[in-house]
Coordinates of C-alpha atoms in Angstrom, one line a residue:
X9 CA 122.6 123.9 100.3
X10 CA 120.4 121.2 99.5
X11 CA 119.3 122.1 95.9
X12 CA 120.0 119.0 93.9
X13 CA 118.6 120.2 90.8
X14 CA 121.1 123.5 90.4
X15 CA 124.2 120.6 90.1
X16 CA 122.9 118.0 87.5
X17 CA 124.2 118.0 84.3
X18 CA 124.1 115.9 80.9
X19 CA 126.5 112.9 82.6
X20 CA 123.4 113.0 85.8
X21 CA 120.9 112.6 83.4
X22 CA 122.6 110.4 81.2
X23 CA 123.1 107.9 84.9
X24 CA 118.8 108.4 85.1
X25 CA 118.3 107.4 81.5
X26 CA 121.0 103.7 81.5
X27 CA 119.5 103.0 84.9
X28 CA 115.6 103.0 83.8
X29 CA 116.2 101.5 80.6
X30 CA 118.1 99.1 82.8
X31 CA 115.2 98.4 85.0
X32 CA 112.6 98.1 81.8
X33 CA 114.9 95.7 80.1
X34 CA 115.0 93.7 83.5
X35 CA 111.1 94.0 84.0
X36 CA 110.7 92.8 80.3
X37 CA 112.6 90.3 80.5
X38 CA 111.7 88.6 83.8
X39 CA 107.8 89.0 82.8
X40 CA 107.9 86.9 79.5
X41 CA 107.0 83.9 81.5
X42 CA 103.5 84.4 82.0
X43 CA 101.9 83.7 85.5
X44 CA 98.3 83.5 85.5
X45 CA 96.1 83.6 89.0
X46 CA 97.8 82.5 92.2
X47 CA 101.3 81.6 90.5
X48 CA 101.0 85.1 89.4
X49 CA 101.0 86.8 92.8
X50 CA 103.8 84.1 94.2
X51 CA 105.9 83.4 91.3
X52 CA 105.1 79.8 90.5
X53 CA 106.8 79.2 93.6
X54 CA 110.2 79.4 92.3
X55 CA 112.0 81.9 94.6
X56 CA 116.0 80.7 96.0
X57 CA 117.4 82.5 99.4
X58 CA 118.7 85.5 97.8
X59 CA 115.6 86.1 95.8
X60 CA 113.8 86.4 99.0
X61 CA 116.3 88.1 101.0
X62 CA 116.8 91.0 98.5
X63 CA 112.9 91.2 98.0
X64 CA 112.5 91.1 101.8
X65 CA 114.7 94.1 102.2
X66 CA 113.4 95.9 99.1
X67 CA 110.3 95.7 100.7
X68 CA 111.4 97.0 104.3
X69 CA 114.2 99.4 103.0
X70 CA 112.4 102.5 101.8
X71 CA 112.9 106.2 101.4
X72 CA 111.7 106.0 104.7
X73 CA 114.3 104.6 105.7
X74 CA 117.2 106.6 104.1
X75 CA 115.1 109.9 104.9
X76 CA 114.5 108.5 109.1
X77 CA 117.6 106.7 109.8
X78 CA 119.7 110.2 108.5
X79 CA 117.4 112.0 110.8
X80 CA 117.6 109.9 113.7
X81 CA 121.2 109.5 113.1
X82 CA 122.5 113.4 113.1
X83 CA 120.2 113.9 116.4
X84 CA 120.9 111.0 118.4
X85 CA 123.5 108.4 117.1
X86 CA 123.0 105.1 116.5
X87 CA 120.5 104.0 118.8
X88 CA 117.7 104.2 115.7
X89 CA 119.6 101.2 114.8
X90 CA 118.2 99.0 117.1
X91 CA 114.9 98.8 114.8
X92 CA 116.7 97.1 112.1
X93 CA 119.4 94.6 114.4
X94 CA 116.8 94.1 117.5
X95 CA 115.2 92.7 113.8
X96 CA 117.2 89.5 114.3
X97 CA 115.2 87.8 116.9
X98 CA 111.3 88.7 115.7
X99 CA 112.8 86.9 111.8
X100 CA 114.1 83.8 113.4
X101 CA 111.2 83.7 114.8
X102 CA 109.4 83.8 110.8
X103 CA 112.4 81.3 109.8
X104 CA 111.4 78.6 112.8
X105 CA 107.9 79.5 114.0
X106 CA 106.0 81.1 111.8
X107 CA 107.5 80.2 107.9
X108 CA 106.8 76.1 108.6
X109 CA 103.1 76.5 109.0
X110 CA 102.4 78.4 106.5
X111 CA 104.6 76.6 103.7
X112 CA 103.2 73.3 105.3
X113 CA 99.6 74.2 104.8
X114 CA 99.7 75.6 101.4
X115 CA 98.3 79.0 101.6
X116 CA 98.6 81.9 99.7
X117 CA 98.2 84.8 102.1
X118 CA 98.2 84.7 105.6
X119 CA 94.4 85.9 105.9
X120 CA 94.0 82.2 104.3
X121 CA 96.3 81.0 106.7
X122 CA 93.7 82.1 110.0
X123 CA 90.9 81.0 107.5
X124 CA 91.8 77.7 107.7
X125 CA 91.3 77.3 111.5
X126 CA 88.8 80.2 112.2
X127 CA 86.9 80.0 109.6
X128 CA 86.1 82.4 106.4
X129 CA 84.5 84.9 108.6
X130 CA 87.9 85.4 110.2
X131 CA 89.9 85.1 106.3
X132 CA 87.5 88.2 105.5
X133 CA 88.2 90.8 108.8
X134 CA 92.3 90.1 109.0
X135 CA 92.3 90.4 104.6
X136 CA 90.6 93.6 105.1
X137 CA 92.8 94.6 108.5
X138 CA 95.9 93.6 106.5
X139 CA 94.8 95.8 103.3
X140 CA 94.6 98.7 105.1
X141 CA 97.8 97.7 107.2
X142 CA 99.1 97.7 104.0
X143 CA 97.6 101.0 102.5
X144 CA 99.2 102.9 105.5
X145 CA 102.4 101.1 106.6
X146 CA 103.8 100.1 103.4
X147 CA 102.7 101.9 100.8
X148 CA 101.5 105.8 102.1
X149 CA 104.8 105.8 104.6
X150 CA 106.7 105.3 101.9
X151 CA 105.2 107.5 99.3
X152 CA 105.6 110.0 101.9
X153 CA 109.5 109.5 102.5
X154 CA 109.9 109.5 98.6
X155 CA 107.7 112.3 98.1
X156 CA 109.5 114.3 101.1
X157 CA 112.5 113.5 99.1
X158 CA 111.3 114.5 95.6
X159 CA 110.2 117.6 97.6
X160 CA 113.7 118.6 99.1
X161 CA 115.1 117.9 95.5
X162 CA 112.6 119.4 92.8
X163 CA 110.7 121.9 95.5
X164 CA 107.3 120.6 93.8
X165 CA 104.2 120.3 96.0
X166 CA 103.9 116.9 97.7
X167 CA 100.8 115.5 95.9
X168 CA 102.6 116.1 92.8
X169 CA 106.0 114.4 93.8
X170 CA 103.7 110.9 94.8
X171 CA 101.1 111.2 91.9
X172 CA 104.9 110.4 89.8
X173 CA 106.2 108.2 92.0
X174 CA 103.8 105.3 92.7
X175 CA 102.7 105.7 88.9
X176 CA 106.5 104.6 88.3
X177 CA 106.5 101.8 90.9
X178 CA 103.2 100.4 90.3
X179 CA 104.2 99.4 86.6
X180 CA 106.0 96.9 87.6
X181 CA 104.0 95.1 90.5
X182 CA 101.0 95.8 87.3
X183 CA 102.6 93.6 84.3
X184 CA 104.9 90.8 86.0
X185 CA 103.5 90.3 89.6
X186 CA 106.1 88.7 92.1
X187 CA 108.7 87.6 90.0
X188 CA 109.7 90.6 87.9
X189 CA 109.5 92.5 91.6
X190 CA 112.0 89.9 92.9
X191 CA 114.1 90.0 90.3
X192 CA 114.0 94.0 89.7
X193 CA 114.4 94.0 93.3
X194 CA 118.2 92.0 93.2
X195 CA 119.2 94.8 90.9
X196 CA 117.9 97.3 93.2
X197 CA 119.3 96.5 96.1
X198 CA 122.9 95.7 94.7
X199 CA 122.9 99.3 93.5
X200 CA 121.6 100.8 97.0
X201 CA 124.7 99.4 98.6
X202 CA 126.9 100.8 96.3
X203 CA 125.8 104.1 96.3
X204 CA 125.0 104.0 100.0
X205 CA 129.0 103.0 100.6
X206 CA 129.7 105.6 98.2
X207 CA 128.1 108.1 100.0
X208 CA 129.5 107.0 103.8
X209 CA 133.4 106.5 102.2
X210 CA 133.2 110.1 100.9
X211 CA 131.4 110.8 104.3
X212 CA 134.6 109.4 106.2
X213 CA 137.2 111.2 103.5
X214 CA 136.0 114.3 104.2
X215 CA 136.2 114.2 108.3
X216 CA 139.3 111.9 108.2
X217 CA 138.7 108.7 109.2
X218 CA 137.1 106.5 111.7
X219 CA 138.7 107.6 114.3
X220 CA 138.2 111.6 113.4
X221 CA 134.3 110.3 113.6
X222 CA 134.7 108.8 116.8
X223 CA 136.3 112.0 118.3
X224 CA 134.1 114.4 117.2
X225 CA 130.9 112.7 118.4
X226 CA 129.0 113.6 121.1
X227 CA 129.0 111.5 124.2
X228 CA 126.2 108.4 123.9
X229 CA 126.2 108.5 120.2
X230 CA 127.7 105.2 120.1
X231 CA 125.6 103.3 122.1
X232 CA 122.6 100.8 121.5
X233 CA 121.1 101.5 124.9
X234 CA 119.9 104.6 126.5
X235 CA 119.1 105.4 130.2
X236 CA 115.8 105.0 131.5
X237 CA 115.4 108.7 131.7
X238 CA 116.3 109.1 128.1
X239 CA 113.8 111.3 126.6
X240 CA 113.8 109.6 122.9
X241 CA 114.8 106.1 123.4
X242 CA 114.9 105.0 126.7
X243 CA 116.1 101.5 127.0
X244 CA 112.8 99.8 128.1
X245 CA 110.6 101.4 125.7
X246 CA 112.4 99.8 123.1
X247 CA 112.4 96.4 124.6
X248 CA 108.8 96.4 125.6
X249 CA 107.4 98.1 122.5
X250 CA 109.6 97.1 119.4
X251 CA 108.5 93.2 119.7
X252 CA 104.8 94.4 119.2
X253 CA 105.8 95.9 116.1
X254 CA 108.5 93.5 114.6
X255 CA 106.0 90.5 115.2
X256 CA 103.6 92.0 113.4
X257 CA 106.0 93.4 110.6
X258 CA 107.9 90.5 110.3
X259 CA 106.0 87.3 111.3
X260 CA 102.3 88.6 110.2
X261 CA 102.2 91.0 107.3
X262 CA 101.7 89.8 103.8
X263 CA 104.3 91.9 102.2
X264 CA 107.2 90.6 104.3
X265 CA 106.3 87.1 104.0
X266 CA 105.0 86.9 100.8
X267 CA 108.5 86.6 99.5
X268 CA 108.2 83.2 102.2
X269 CA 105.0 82.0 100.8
X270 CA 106.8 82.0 97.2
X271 CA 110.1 80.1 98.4
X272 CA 111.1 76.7 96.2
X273 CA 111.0 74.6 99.6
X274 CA 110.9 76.1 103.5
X275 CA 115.0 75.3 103.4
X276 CA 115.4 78.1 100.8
X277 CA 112.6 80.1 102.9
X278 CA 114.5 80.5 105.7
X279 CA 117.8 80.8 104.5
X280 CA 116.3 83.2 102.8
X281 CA 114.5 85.1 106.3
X282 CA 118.5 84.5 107.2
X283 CA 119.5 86.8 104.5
X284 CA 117.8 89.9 105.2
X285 CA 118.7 89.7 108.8
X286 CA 122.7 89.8 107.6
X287 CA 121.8 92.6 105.3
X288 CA 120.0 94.5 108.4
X289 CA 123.1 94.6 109.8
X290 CA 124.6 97.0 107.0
X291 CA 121.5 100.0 108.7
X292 CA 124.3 101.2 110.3
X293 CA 127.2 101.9 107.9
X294 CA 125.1 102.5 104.7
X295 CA 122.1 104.6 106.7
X296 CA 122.4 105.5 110.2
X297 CA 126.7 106.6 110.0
X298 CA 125.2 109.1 107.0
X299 CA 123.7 111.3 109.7
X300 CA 125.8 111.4 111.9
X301 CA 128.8 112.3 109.3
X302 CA 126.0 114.9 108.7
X303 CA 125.9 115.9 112.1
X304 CA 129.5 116.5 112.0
X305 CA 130.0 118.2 108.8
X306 CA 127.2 120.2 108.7
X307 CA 126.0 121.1 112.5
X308 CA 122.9 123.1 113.2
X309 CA 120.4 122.0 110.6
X310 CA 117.2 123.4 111.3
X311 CA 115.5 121.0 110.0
X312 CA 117.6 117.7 110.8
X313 CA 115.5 115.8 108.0
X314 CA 117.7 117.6 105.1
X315 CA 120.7 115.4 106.7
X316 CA 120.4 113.0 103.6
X317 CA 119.7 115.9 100.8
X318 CA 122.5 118.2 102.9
X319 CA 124.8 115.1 102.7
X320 CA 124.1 114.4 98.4
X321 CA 124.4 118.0 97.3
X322 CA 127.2 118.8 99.2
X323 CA 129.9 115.5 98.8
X324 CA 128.8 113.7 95.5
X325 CA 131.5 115.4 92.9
X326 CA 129.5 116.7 89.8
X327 CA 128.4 114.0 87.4
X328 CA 127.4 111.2 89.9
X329 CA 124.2 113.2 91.5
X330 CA 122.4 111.3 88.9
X331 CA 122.9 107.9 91.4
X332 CA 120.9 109.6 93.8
X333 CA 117.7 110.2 91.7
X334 CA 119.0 106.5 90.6
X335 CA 118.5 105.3 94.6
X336 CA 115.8 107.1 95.2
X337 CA 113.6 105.4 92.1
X338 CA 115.1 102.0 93.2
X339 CA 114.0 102.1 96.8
X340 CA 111.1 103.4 96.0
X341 CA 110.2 100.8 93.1
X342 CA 111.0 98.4 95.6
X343 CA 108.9 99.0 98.3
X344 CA 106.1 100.0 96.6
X345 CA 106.1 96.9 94.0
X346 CA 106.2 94.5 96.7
X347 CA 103.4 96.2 98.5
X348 CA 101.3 96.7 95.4
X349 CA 101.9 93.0 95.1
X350 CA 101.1 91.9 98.2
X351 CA 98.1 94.1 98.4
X352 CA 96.7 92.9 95.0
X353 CA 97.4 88.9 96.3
X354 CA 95.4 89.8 100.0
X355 CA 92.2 91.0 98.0
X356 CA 92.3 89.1 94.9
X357 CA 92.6 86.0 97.0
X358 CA 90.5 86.4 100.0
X359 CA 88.0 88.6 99.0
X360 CA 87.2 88.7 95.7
X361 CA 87.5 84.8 95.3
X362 CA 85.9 84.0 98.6
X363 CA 82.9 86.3 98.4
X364 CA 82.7 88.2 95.0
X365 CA 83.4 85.0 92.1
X366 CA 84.4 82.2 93.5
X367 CA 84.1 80.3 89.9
X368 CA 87.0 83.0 88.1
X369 CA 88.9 81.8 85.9
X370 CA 93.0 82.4 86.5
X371 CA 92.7 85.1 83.6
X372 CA 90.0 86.9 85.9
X373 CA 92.1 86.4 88.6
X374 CA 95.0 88.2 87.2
X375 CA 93.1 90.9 86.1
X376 CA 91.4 91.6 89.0
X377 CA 94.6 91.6 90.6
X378 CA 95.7 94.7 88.3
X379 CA 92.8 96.3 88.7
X380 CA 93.3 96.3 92.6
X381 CA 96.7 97.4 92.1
X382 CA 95.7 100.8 90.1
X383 CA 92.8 101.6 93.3
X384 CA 95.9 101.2 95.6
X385 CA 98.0 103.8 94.1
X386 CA 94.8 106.7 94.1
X387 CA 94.6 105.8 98.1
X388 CA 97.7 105.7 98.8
X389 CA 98.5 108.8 97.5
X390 CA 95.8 110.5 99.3
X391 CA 97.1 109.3 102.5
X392 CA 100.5 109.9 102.1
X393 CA 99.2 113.2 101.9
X394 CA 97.3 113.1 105.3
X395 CA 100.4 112.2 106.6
X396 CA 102.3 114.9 105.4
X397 CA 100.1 117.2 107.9
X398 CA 101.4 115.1 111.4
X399 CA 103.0 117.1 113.5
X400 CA 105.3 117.3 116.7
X401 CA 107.7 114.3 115.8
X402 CA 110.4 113.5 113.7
X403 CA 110.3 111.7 110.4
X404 CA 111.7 108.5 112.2
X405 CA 109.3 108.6 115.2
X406 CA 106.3 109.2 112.7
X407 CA 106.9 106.0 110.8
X408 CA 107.4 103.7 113.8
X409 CA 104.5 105.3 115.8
X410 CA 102.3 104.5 113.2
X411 CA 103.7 100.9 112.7
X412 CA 103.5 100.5 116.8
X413 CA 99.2 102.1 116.5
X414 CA 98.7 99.1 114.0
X415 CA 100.7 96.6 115.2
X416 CA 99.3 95.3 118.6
X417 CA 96.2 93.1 117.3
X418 CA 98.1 91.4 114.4
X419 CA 100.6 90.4 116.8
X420 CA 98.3 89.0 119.0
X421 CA 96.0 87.2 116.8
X422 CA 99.0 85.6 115.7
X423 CA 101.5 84.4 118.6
X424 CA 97.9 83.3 120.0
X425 CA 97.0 80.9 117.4
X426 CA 100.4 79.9 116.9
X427 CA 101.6 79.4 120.2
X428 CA 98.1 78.5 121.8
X429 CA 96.0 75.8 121.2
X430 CA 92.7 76.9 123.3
X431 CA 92.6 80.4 121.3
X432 CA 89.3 80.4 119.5
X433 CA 87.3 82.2 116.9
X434 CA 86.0 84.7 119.2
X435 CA 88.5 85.6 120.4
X436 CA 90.5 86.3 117.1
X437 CA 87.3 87.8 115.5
X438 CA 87.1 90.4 118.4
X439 CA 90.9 91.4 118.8
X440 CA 90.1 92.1 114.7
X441 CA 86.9 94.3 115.0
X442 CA 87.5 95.9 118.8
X443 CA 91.0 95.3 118.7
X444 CA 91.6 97.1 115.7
X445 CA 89.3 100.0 116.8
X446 CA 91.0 100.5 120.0
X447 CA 94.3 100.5 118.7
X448 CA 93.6 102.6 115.5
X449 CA 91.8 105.1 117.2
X450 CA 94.3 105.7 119.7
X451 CA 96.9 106.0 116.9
X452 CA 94.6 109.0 115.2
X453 CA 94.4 110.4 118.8
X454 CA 98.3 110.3 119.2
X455 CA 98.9 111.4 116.2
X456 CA 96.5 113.9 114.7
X457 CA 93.7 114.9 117.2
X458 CA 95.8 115.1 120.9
X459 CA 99.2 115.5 119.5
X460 CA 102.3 114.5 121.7
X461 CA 103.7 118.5 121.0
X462 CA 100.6 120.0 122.4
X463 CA 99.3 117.3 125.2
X464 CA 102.1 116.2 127.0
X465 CA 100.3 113.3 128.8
X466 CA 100.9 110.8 126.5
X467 CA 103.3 108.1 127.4
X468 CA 106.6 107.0 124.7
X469 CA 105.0 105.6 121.7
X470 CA 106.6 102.5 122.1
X471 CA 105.7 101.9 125.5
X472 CA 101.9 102.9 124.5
X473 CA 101.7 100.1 121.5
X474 CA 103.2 98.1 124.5
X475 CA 100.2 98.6 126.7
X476 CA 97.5 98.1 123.4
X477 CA 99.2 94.9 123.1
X478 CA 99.1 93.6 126.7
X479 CA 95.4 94.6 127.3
X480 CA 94.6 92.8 124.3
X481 CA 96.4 89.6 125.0
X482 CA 94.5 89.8 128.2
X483 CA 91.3 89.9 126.2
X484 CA 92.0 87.5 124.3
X485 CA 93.2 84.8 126.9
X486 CA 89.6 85.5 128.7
X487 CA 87.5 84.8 125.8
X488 CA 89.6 81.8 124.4
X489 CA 89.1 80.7 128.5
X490 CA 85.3 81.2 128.9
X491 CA 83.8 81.2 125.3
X492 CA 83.3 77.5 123.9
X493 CA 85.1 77.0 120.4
X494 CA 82.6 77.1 117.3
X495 CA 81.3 74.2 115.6
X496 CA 83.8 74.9 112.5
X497 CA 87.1 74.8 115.0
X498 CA 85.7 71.8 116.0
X499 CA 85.2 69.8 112.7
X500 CA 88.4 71.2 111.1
X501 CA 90.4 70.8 114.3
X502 CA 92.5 68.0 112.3
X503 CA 92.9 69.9 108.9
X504 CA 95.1 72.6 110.7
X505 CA 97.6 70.3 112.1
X506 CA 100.3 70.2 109.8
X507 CA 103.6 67.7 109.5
X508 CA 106.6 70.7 109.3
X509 CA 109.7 69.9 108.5
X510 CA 112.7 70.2 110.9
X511 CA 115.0 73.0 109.6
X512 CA 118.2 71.7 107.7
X513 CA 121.9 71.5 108.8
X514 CA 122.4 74.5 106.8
X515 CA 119.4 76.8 108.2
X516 CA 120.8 75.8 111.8
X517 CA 124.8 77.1 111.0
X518 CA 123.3 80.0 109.2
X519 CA 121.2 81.3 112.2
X520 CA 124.0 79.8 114.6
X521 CA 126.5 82.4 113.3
X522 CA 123.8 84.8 112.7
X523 CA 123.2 84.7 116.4
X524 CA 127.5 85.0 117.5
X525 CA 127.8 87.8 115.4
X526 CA 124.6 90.3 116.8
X527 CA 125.2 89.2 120.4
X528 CA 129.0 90.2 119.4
X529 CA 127.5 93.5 117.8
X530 CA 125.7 94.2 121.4
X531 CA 128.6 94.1 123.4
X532 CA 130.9 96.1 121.5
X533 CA 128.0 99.3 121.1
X534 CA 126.2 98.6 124.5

C-alpha cells in the first residue's frame, strides 16, 4: 500500500530532475552577491516581511511536521492543531516583546544578546545551550521525520536515508548563508502549499465533500479542547505546558529569529513574525485534514504513521508522485538550511570570535562558519539515529516531548531578563548549567531510560516541562532576590537599555485582524 517506488515512472522523475535544477539555479543565483563574516550569516540585513515569514515557516514546517500532524490527525482529530494556532500569542509576543530589543541593540545572535547584560561568561553557556538545542530540536528531529519518510518510501536503513538527506540540505546553508536559504526557502514553501492542497482536494474528492468528512468522523475530532480526563491532550496540559515550549521556540531560539535579526527595519520584522502566524493557520487544511481523510479512507492502520505515505501512494494519479519526493526535499532543505545556518552564526559568532580568534578576518569568519556547518551534519545524523530507537509514543508526541525537555530554561532565562529588571547573572548562569541538567536529564529519563510505556508514573509531558519550568522560575526569582548583581551588571547597566521603536500603524492592523480571526477560529472548533 505504501510502496511509492513501485508507481514512479519517467514523468515522476522527470518532476525530481526540473525541480532540483530549479532549486540550483535559485541557489546560484541568489549567492552571486557575496556576504563575507556577519552579513554572511544575516543577509546584509536585507530581508522584507515575506522573506522572513516563508523562512520562518521553512524553518518550523518540517517532515516532522507532515509525518506528526498526519499521525496525530488520523488518531485524534484536530486537536494537534493547537501547537501551530495556540502559536499566535507566544509570536506576538517575538513581534512586540522580544524582536525590539534585539533589533535595537544590534546583535547578531541571541547568546550576544544575554552577553551584553550578563556578561561573556553568560554569551558562552546559552551559545553552547542553544547549539545543542539546535543539534536536537532542529536539525536530528527533522532528519529523523525525513529519514522515516525516505524509509517508508525507498525501504533503505535509516542512517542511510539521513547520510543523503542533510548532505542535500546542507549545500545550500554551505555556499550562500542566509540569503540563498531565504530566498530557496520562498520557492519552497509556495510549492508545499500546492502540493499539500493537492493532496487534501483529492482527499475531499474521493470521500465527497466537506460535509461527507464531517459525517464520517468520530465524535470530538473537531474540537480544539479536550476533557480534563482526556488521555492525549487534556485541555490543561496544553495550556500549562505549550507556553514553555513556544517561548522558547519562538521568542529564544536562533533559528526562528534569525530570520528577525536579518529584517531591513523592526516594521518589516514584525510584519514579518505576522506572516508565519497567518500561514500557521493553513496546519489544518494542508496537514492535520490529511489524516484524518486518512482515517477515513483507509481505517485500521497498524502503524498510524504511514497515514501520509498510505495517503500519496494511494490518491496521487500516476505521473505526479514525483511532487512528493519534490515536497519532501523542499521541507527538508528548508529546515535543515535554516538550522545549519543558524547553527554556523551561534558558534562562529560567540565562540569562536569570543574565545578562539578574536582578530579573524571576515574571510576566516566565513569559513569557519562552513566548516561548523559540515561538523553539524556528522552529529546530527548520529542523533537522529538515537532517536529512531525511542519508544512508547507516537511520532507527534516524540517531537514535542523533546522540545518541552529543552525548553523550560531558555524560556526562563529569557521572560526573566526581559520582563525583570532585578534578574542577575547568577541567576541566568545557574538556570544554564543546573537548569539545563535538570531538565535534560529528565528528558533522557522520559524518554529513553524510564520510558512512559513501561513506567506509568510519569505525568503528561506537557504538564512535566510545565513543572521544570515553574521550579526553575522559582530558582531563579530567589537568587536574582538574595545574590547581589556582579560588578559587570553594574558598570554596563546603561549600555543595555535600548530606545525601541513603537510598532507602526501597519504592524498594529496586521496583528489586530490577526487577533479577530484566531479568537473567531476558537469558537467555531471549541
Amino acid at each position: 500500500m505504501n510502496n511509492l517506488m513501485d508507481k514512479l515512472t519517467i514523468y515522476d522523475y522527470g518532476i525530481v530532475v526540473v525541480y532540483l535544477v530549479t532549486l540550483i539555479v535559485i541557489g546560484l543565483l541568489s549567492s552571486r552577491t557575496k556576504e563575507q563574516g556577519a552579513a554572511h550569516f544575516l543577509a546584509g540585513k536585507s530581508l522584507s516581511w515575506y522573506s522572513i515569514g516563508f523562512n520562518m515557516w521553512a524553518t518550523n514546517v518540517g517532515p516532522s511536521m507532515l509525518l506528526a500532524f498526519a499521525t496525530v490527525g488520523y488518531t485524534t482529530g484536530i486537536v494537534a492543531v493547537n501547537f501551530d494556532w495556540y502559536a499566535f500569542v507566544y509570536l506576538f509576543l517575538l513581534a512586540v516583546v522580544f524582536a525590539p530589543r534585539y533589533l535595537a541593540s544590534g546583535v547578531r545572535t541571541l547568546p550576544e544578546f544575554m552577553g551584553k547584560r550578563y556578561g561573556p561568561g553568560t554569551q558562552t553557556i546559552l551559545a553552547w545551550y542553544s547549539l545543542v538545542k539546535m543539534m536536537i530540536s532542529w536539525l536530528s528531529l527533522s532528519l529523523f521525520a525525513g529519514g522515516f519518510l525516505v524509509r517508508q518510501i525507498l525501504g533503505i536503513p535509516m542512517w542511510q536515508s539521513v547520510i543523503v538527506l542533510v548532505a542535500l540540505a546542507g549545500v545550500f546553508a554551505y555556499t550562500g548563508g542566509l540569503r540563498t536559504v531565504a530566498k530557496i526557502n520562498i520557492f519552497q514553501m509556495i510549492l508545499l502549499i500546492g502540493v499539500s492542497a493537492l493532496l487534501t482536494f483529492l482527499g475531499l474528492s474521493e470521500i465527497g465533500g466537506l460535509q461527507a468528512l464531517t459525517d464520517r468522523t468520530p465524535d470530538g475530532y473537531w474540537s480544539l479542547i479536550k476533557p480534563a480526563n482526556d488521555p492525549d491532550y487534556p485541555w490543561y496540559a496544553i495550556a500549562l505546558g505549550y507556553p514553555v515550549a513556544a517561548i522558547a521556540f519562538f521568542c529564544t531560539d536562533q533559528a526562528m529569529v534569525q530570520s528577525v535579526l536579518g529584517a531591513k527595519n523592526l516594521e518589516q520584522g514584525q510584519l514579518g513574525v505576522n506572516f508565519i502566524a497567518w500561514l500557521k493557520i493553513l496546519s489544518l487544511p494542508l496537514f492535520i485534514l490529511t489524516g484524518i481523510i486518512c482515517y477515513i479512507l483507509f481505517p485500521g492502520l497498524d502503524d498510524p504513521s504511514l497515514a501520509y505515505m498510505t495517503m500519496v501512494t494511494n490518491l496521487f494519479p500516476t505521473g505526479l508522485n514525483g511532487l512528493v519526493i519534490v515536497v519532501l526535499i523542499a521541507v527538508l532543505v528548508g529546515t535543515i538550511g535554516s538550522s545549519l545556518n543558524s547553527l554556523s552564526t551561534v558558534y562562529t559568532m560567540d565562540i569562536y570570535l569570543k574565545h578562539i580568534n578574536p582578530d579573524a578576518d571576515s574571510r576566516r569568519v566565513t569559513q569557519v562558519g562552513r566548516y561548523t556547518i559540515i561538523v553539524g551534519c556528522f552529529i546530527s545524523v548520529l542523533v537522529a539515529i538515537a532517536i529512531d530507537q525511542i519508544k512508547g509514543l507516537n511520532l507527534f508526541d516524540v517531537f514535542q516531548s523533546i522540545l518541552g525537555f529543552i525548553a523550560p530554561p531558555l524560556a526562563v532565562i529569557f521572560l526573566m531578563a526581559v520582563l525583570w529588571k532585578r534578574t542577575n547573572k547568577m541567576a541566568v548562569n545557574t538556570l544554564l548549567t543546573f537548569g539545563a541538567v535538570l531538565s535534560l536529564g529528565t528528558g533522557v529519563a522520559y524518554l529513553w531510560i524510564f520510558p512512559k510505556d513501561v513506567y506509568t508514573f510519569w505525568p503528561h509531558y506537557l504538564l512535566l516541562s510545565f513543572y521544570l519550568f515553574l521550579a526553575l522560575l522559582i530558582l531563579g526569582v530567589i537568587l536574582s532576590l538574595t545574590v547581589p548583581k556582579s560588578v559587570y551588571e553594574k558598570e554596563n547597566e546603561m549600555a543595555f537599555r535600548f530606545q525601541m521603536e513603537k510598532p507602526t500603524a501597519k504592524v498594529k492592523w496586521a496583528w489586530g485582524i490577526l487577533f479577530a480571526v484566531m479568537v473567531l477560529l476558537y469558537l467555531v472548533f471549541s
